[in-house]
PDB file of C-alpha atoms in Angstrom:
ATOM      1  CA  MET A1384      41.062  13.806  -6.101  1.00 38.00           C
ATOM      2  CA  LYS A1385      39.791  16.460  -3.627  1.00 39.00           C
ATOM      3  CA  LEU A1386      36.889  17.093  -6.100  1.00 32.00           C
ATOM      4  CA  LEU A1387      35.906  13.501  -5.927  1.00 32.00           C
ATOM      5  CA  GLN A1388      36.051  13.457  -2.089  1.00 36.00           C
ATOM      6  CA  LYS A1389      33.832  16.599  -1.984  1.00 35.00           C
ATOM      7  CA  LEU A1390      31.305  15.055  -4.343  1.00 32.00           C
ATOM      8  CA  MET A1391      31.255  11.834  -2.320  1.00 35.00           C
ATOM      9  CA  PHE A1392      30.802  13.904   0.853  1.00 33.00           C
ATOM     10  CA  ALA A1393      27.982  15.968  -0.579  1.00 33.00           C
ATOM     11  CA  LEU A1394      26.241  12.639  -1.853  1.00 31.00           C
ATOM     12  CA  LEU A1395      26.470  11.238   1.554  1.00 34.00           C
ATOM     13  CA  LEU A1396      24.849  14.252   3.021  1.00 34.00           C
ATOM     14  CA  VAL A1397      22.044  14.436   0.412  1.00 35.00           C
ATOM     15  CA  LEU A1398      21.048  10.726   0.196  1.00 35.00           C
ATOM     16  CA  PRO A1399      19.877  10.350   3.806  1.00 37.00           C
ATOM     17  CA  LEU A1400      17.898  13.594   3.456  1.00 35.00           C
ATOM     18  CA  SER A1401      16.126  12.382   0.303  1.00 36.00           C
ATOM     19  CA  ALA A1402      15.325   9.097   1.942  1.00 40.00           C
ATOM     20  CA  ALA A1403      13.962  10.895   5.011  1.00 39.00           C
ATOM     21  CA  LYS A1404      11.797  13.161   2.891  1.00 44.00           C
ATOM     22  CA  ALA A1405      10.171  10.131   1.226  1.00 45.00           C
ATOM     23  CA  SER A1406       9.130   8.612   4.577  1.00 65.00           C
ATOM     24  CA  GLU A1407       7.811  12.080   5.710  1.00 87.00           C
ATOM     25  CA  LYS A1408       4.803  11.497   3.246  1.00 94.00           C
ATOM     26  CA  ASP A1409       1.672   9.694   4.639  1.00 95.00           C
ATOM     27  CA  ILE A1410       0.205   6.693   2.876  1.00 95.00           C
ATOM     28  CA  VAL A1411      -2.068   8.654   0.614  1.00 95.00           C
ATOM     29  CA  ASP A1412       0.651  11.017  -0.537  1.00 95.00           C
ATOM     30  CA  THR A1413       3.091   8.171  -0.978  1.00 94.00           C
ATOM     31  CA  ALA A1414       0.591   6.444  -3.127  1.00 94.00           C
ATOM     32  CA  VAL A1415      -0.127   9.536  -5.127  1.00 93.00           C
ATOM     33  CA  GLY A1416       3.531  10.119  -5.657  1.00 92.00           C
ATOM     34  CA  ALA A1417       4.256   6.597  -6.849  1.00 92.00           C
ATOM     35  CA  GLY A1418       2.135   7.080 -10.000  1.00 89.00           C
ATOM     36  CA  THR A1419       0.872   3.568 -10.267  1.00 92.00           C
ATOM     37  CA  PHE A1420      -2.081   3.725  -7.821  1.00 94.00           C
ATOM     38  CA  GLY A1421      -4.407   6.140  -9.670  1.00 94.00           C
ATOM     39  CA  THR A1422      -7.393   3.737  -9.367  1.00 95.00           C
ATOM     40  CA  LEU A1423      -6.732   3.065  -5.705  1.00 96.00           C
ATOM     41  CA  VAL A1424      -6.421   6.827  -5.033  1.00 95.00           C
ATOM     42  CA  ALA A1425      -9.647   7.601  -6.822  1.00 95.00           C
ATOM     43  CA  ALA A1426     -11.388   4.810  -4.968  1.00 96.00           C
ATOM     44  CA  VAL A1427     -10.095   6.124  -1.573  1.00 96.00           C
ATOM     45  CA  GLN A1428     -11.385   9.558  -2.476  1.00 95.00           C
ATOM     46  CA  ALA A1429     -14.805   8.220  -3.534  1.00 94.00           C
ATOM     47  CA  ALA A1430     -15.056   6.156  -0.290  1.00 96.00           C
ATOM     48  CA  GLY A1431     -14.199   9.213   1.857  1.00 95.00           C
ATOM     49  CA  LEU A1432     -11.243   7.503   3.351  1.00 95.00           C
ATOM     50  CA  VAL A1433      -8.510  10.097   2.549  1.00 94.00           C
ATOM     51  CA  ASP A1434      -8.547  11.639   5.944  1.00 93.00           C
ATOM     52  CA  THR A1435      -8.440   8.381   7.711  1.00 93.00           C
ATOM     53  CA  LEU A1436      -5.444   7.145   5.620  1.00 94.00           C
ATOM     54  CA  LYS A1437      -3.736  10.547   6.231  1.00 94.00           C
ATOM     55  CA  GLY A1438      -4.315   9.993  10.039  1.00 93.00           C
ATOM     56  CA  ASP A1439      -1.875   8.932  12.628  1.00 92.00           C
ATOM     57  CA  GLY A1440      -2.099   5.136  12.081  1.00 91.00           C
ATOM     58  CA  PRO A1441      -0.073   3.247  11.784  1.00 97.00           C
ATOM     59  CA  PHE A1442      -1.498   1.288   8.996  1.00 97.00           C
ATOM     60  CA  THR A1443      -0.269  -1.547   6.746  1.00 97.00           C
ATOM     61  CA  VAL A1444      -1.864  -1.216   3.300  1.00 97.00           C
ATOM     62  CA  PHE A1445      -1.807  -3.853   0.645  1.00 97.00           C
ATOM     63  CA  ALA A1446      -2.081  -1.601  -2.409  1.00 97.00           C
ATOM     64  CA  PRO A1447      -3.229  -2.901  -5.681  1.00 97.00           C
ATOM     65  CA  THR A1448      -1.685  -1.331  -8.753  1.00 96.00           C
ATOM     66  CA  ASP A1449      -3.825   0.162 -11.582  1.00 96.00           C
ATOM     67  CA  GLU A1450      -2.972  -3.158 -13.456  1.00 96.00           C
ATOM     68  CA  ALA A1451      -4.421  -5.156 -10.572  1.00 97.00           C
ATOM     69  CA  PHE A1452      -7.681  -3.186 -10.831  1.00 96.00           C
ATOM     70  CA  ALA A1453      -7.637  -3.730 -14.625  1.00 95.00           C
ATOM     71  CA  LYS A1454      -7.856  -7.476 -13.964  1.00 96.00           C
ATOM     72  CA  LEU A1455     -11.289  -7.200 -12.364  1.00 95.00           C
ATOM     73  CA  PRO A1456     -14.238  -8.000 -14.582  1.00 95.00           C
ATOM     74  CA  GLU A1457     -15.268  -5.093 -16.941  1.00 95.00           C
ATOM     75  CA  GLY A1458     -17.386  -2.398 -15.155  1.00 94.00           C
ATOM     76  CA  THR A1459     -16.529  -3.597 -11.622  1.00 94.00           C
ATOM     77  CA  VAL A1460     -14.478  -0.455 -10.645  1.00 94.00           C
ATOM     78  CA  GLU A1461     -16.980   1.898 -12.256  1.00 94.00           C
ATOM     79  CA  ASN A1462     -19.858   0.177 -10.517  1.00 95.00           C
ATOM     80  CA  LEU A1463     -18.015   0.394  -7.068  1.00 94.00           C
ATOM     81  CA  LEU A1464     -17.347   4.095  -7.567  1.00 94.00           C
ATOM     82  CA  LYS A1465     -20.943   4.960  -7.865  1.00 94.00           C
ATOM     83  CA  PRO A1466     -22.295   6.832  -4.801  1.00 94.00           C
ATOM     84  CA  GLU A1467     -24.993   4.238  -4.062  1.00 96.00           C
ATOM     85  CA  ASN A1468     -22.170   1.513  -3.721  1.00 95.00           C
ATOM     86  CA  LYS A1469     -20.041   3.473  -1.211  1.00 96.00           C
ATOM     87  CA  ASP A1470     -20.635   1.016   1.599  1.00 96.00           C
ATOM     88  CA  GLN A1471     -19.409  -1.868  -0.701  1.00 95.00           C
ATOM     89  CA  LEU A1472     -16.338   0.230  -1.841  1.00 96.00           C
ATOM     90  CA  VAL A1473     -15.461   1.074   1.718  1.00 96.00           C
ATOM     91  CA  ALA A1474     -15.607  -2.755   2.653  1.00 96.00           C
ATOM     92  CA  VAL A1475     -13.350  -3.607  -0.314  1.00 96.00           C
ATOM     93  CA  LEU A1476     -10.696  -0.890   0.459  1.00 97.00           C
ATOM     94  CA  THR A1477     -10.652  -1.433   4.253  1.00 97.00           C
ATOM     95  CA  TYR A1478     -10.117  -5.085   3.634  1.00 97.00           C
ATOM     96  CA  HIS A1479      -6.799  -4.076   2.132  1.00 97.00           C
ATOM     97  CA  VAL A1480      -5.752  -2.383   5.412  1.00 97.00           C
ATOM     98  CA  LEU A1481      -4.269  -3.830   8.673  1.00 97.00           C
ATOM     99  CA  PRO A1482      -4.144  -1.884  11.868  1.00 96.00           C
ATOM    100  CA  GLY A1483      -0.534  -1.366  12.906  1.00 95.00           C
ATOM    101  CA  LYS A1484       2.693  -1.399  10.894  1.00 96.00           C
ATOM    102  CA  VAL A1485       3.716  -4.857   9.671  1.00 95.00           C
ATOM    103  CA  MET A1486       6.997  -5.050   7.787  1.00 96.00           C
ATOM    104  CA  SER A1487       7.998  -8.064   5.624  1.00 94.00           C
ATOM    105  CA  SER A1488      10.602  -9.047   8.093  1.00 94.00           C
ATOM    106  CA  ASP A1489       7.819  -9.416  10.771  1.00 94.00           C
ATOM    107  CA  ILE A1490       6.172 -12.187   8.739  1.00 93.00           C
ATOM    108  CA  ALA A1491       9.022 -13.685   6.745  1.00 94.00           C
ATOM    109  CA  GLY A1492       8.771 -17.534   6.732  1.00 95.00           C
ATOM    110  CA  LYS A1493       5.365 -17.554   8.374  1.00 96.00           C
ATOM    111  CA  LYS A1494       1.718 -18.165   7.433  1.00 96.00           C
ATOM    112  CA  ALA A1495      -1.082 -16.365   9.280  1.00 94.00           C
ATOM    113  CA  LYS A1496      -4.610 -15.137   9.199  1.00 96.00           C
ATOM    114  CA  VAL A1497      -4.716 -11.424  10.204  1.00 95.00           C
ATOM    115  CA  ALA A1498      -7.761  -9.195  10.831  1.00 96.00           C
ATOM    116  CA  SER A1499      -8.318  -6.410   8.400  1.00 96.00           C
ATOM    117  CA  VAL A1500      -9.691  -3.083   9.311  1.00 96.00           C
ATOM    118  CA  GLN A1501     -12.844  -4.226   7.527  1.00 96.00           C
ATOM    119  CA  GLY A1502     -13.261  -7.074   9.939  1.00 95.00           C
ATOM    120  CA  SER A1503     -12.598 -10.130   7.814  1.00 96.00           C
ATOM    121  CA  GLU A1504      -9.436 -12.076   8.071  1.00 96.00           C
ATOM    122  CA  ILE A1505      -6.742 -12.000   5.335  1.00 97.00           C
ATOM    123  CA  SER A1506      -4.597 -15.093   4.627  1.00 96.00           C
ATOM    124  CA  VAL A1507      -0.957 -14.229   4.570  1.00 96.00           C
ATOM    125  CA  ASP A1508       1.674 -16.764   3.370  1.00 97.00           C
ATOM    126  CA  ALA A1509       5.300 -15.581   3.555  1.00 96.00           C
ATOM    127  CA  THR A1510       6.951 -18.952   3.219  1.00 95.00           C
ATOM    128  CA  ASP A1511       7.843 -18.489  -0.480  1.00 92.00           C
ATOM    129  CA  GLY A1512       7.668 -14.871  -1.372  1.00 92.00           C
ATOM    130  CA  VAL A1513       4.534 -13.195   0.067  1.00 95.00           C
ATOM    131  CA  LYS A1514       0.922 -13.829  -0.913  1.00 97.00           C
ATOM    132  CA  VAL A1515      -2.045 -12.015   0.596  1.00 97.00           C
ATOM    133  CA  ASP A1516      -5.068 -14.058  -0.094  1.00 97.00           C
ATOM    134  CA  GLU A1517      -4.497 -14.695  -3.909  1.00 94.00           C
ATOM    135  CA  ALA A1518      -2.491 -11.619  -4.525  1.00 97.00           C
ATOM    136  CA  GLN A1519       1.325 -11.670  -4.767  1.00 97.00           C
ATOM    137  CA  VAL A1520       3.307  -8.911  -2.967  1.00 97.00           C
ATOM    138  CA  VAL A1521       5.389  -7.430  -5.766  1.00 97.00           C
ATOM    139  CA  ALA A1522       7.115  -4.637  -3.758  1.00 96.00           C
ATOM    140  CA  ALA A1523       7.266  -4.583   0.109  1.00 95.00           C
ATOM    141  CA  ASP A1524       8.065  -2.287   2.812  1.00 96.00           C
ATOM    142  CA  ILE A1525       7.451   1.131   1.224  1.00 96.00           C
ATOM    143  CA  GLU A1526       7.486   3.205   4.403  1.00 96.00           C
ATOM    144  CA  ALA A1527       5.326   6.159   4.958  1.00 96.00           C
ATOM    145  CA  SER A1528       5.007   8.506   7.903  1.00 96.00           C
ATOM    146  CA  ASN A1529       1.917   6.674   9.220  1.00 96.00           C
ATOM    147  CA  GLY A1530       2.605   3.132   8.169  1.00 96.00           C
ATOM    148  CA  VAL A1531       3.773   0.963   5.299  1.00 97.00           C
ATOM    149  CA  ILE A1532       2.661  -0.079   1.902  1.00 97.00           C
ATOM    150  CA  HIS A1533       3.049  -3.422   0.309  1.00 97.00           C
ATOM    151  CA  VAL A1534       2.242  -3.408  -3.470  1.00 97.00           C
ATOM    152  CA  ILE A1535       0.019  -6.315  -4.554  1.00 98.00           C
ATOM    153  CA  ASP A1536      -0.755  -7.482  -8.110  1.00 98.00           C
ATOM    154  CA  THR A1537      -4.461  -8.418  -7.617  1.00 97.00           C
ATOM    155  CA  VAL A1538      -7.396  -6.713  -5.849  1.00 97.00           C
ATOM    156  CA  ILE A1539      -8.297  -8.843  -2.868  1.00 97.00           C
ATOM    157  CA  LEU A1540     -12.009  -9.218  -1.895  1.00 94.00           C
ATOM    158  CA  PRO A1541     -13.615 -10.034   1.432  1.00 92.00           C
ATOM    159  CA  GLY A1542     -15.017 -13.656   1.376  1.00 82.00           C
ATOM    160  CA  SER A1543     -12.896 -14.726  -1.507  1.00 64.00           C
TER     161      SER A1543
END
């Protein structure tokens, strides 16, 4: 019985530490560590936004998965990653970012139009799950040291 108590005590000590370590990572490192945002991370690097998203923030990032990028028409990602299309890539990526930290509980049951870092407004509908423009939030409230990530299933585009 004492062994079981010691194990439980050790677990209680370790679990909060591992949770704290996860939130010590910034948005970029959290995305890299997740393993499902390879395309997003490559795009952020190509756009020169790594230092910004590693900055103080706070930021709210609607992060499309690799599968979300794969839904785009063939050649779209490759075209955006070309150096001559950097301005367009920056616009698409910054459309996925809000200034400030917005948790799902902040918008639960509400509809709103919110200004993205890119400047255009994003439609958020949290009355039945959470939709961001036409994308569904599939995982919410992944906290990072400088903000929060909400995983989406579709790349959202300004003006769509």
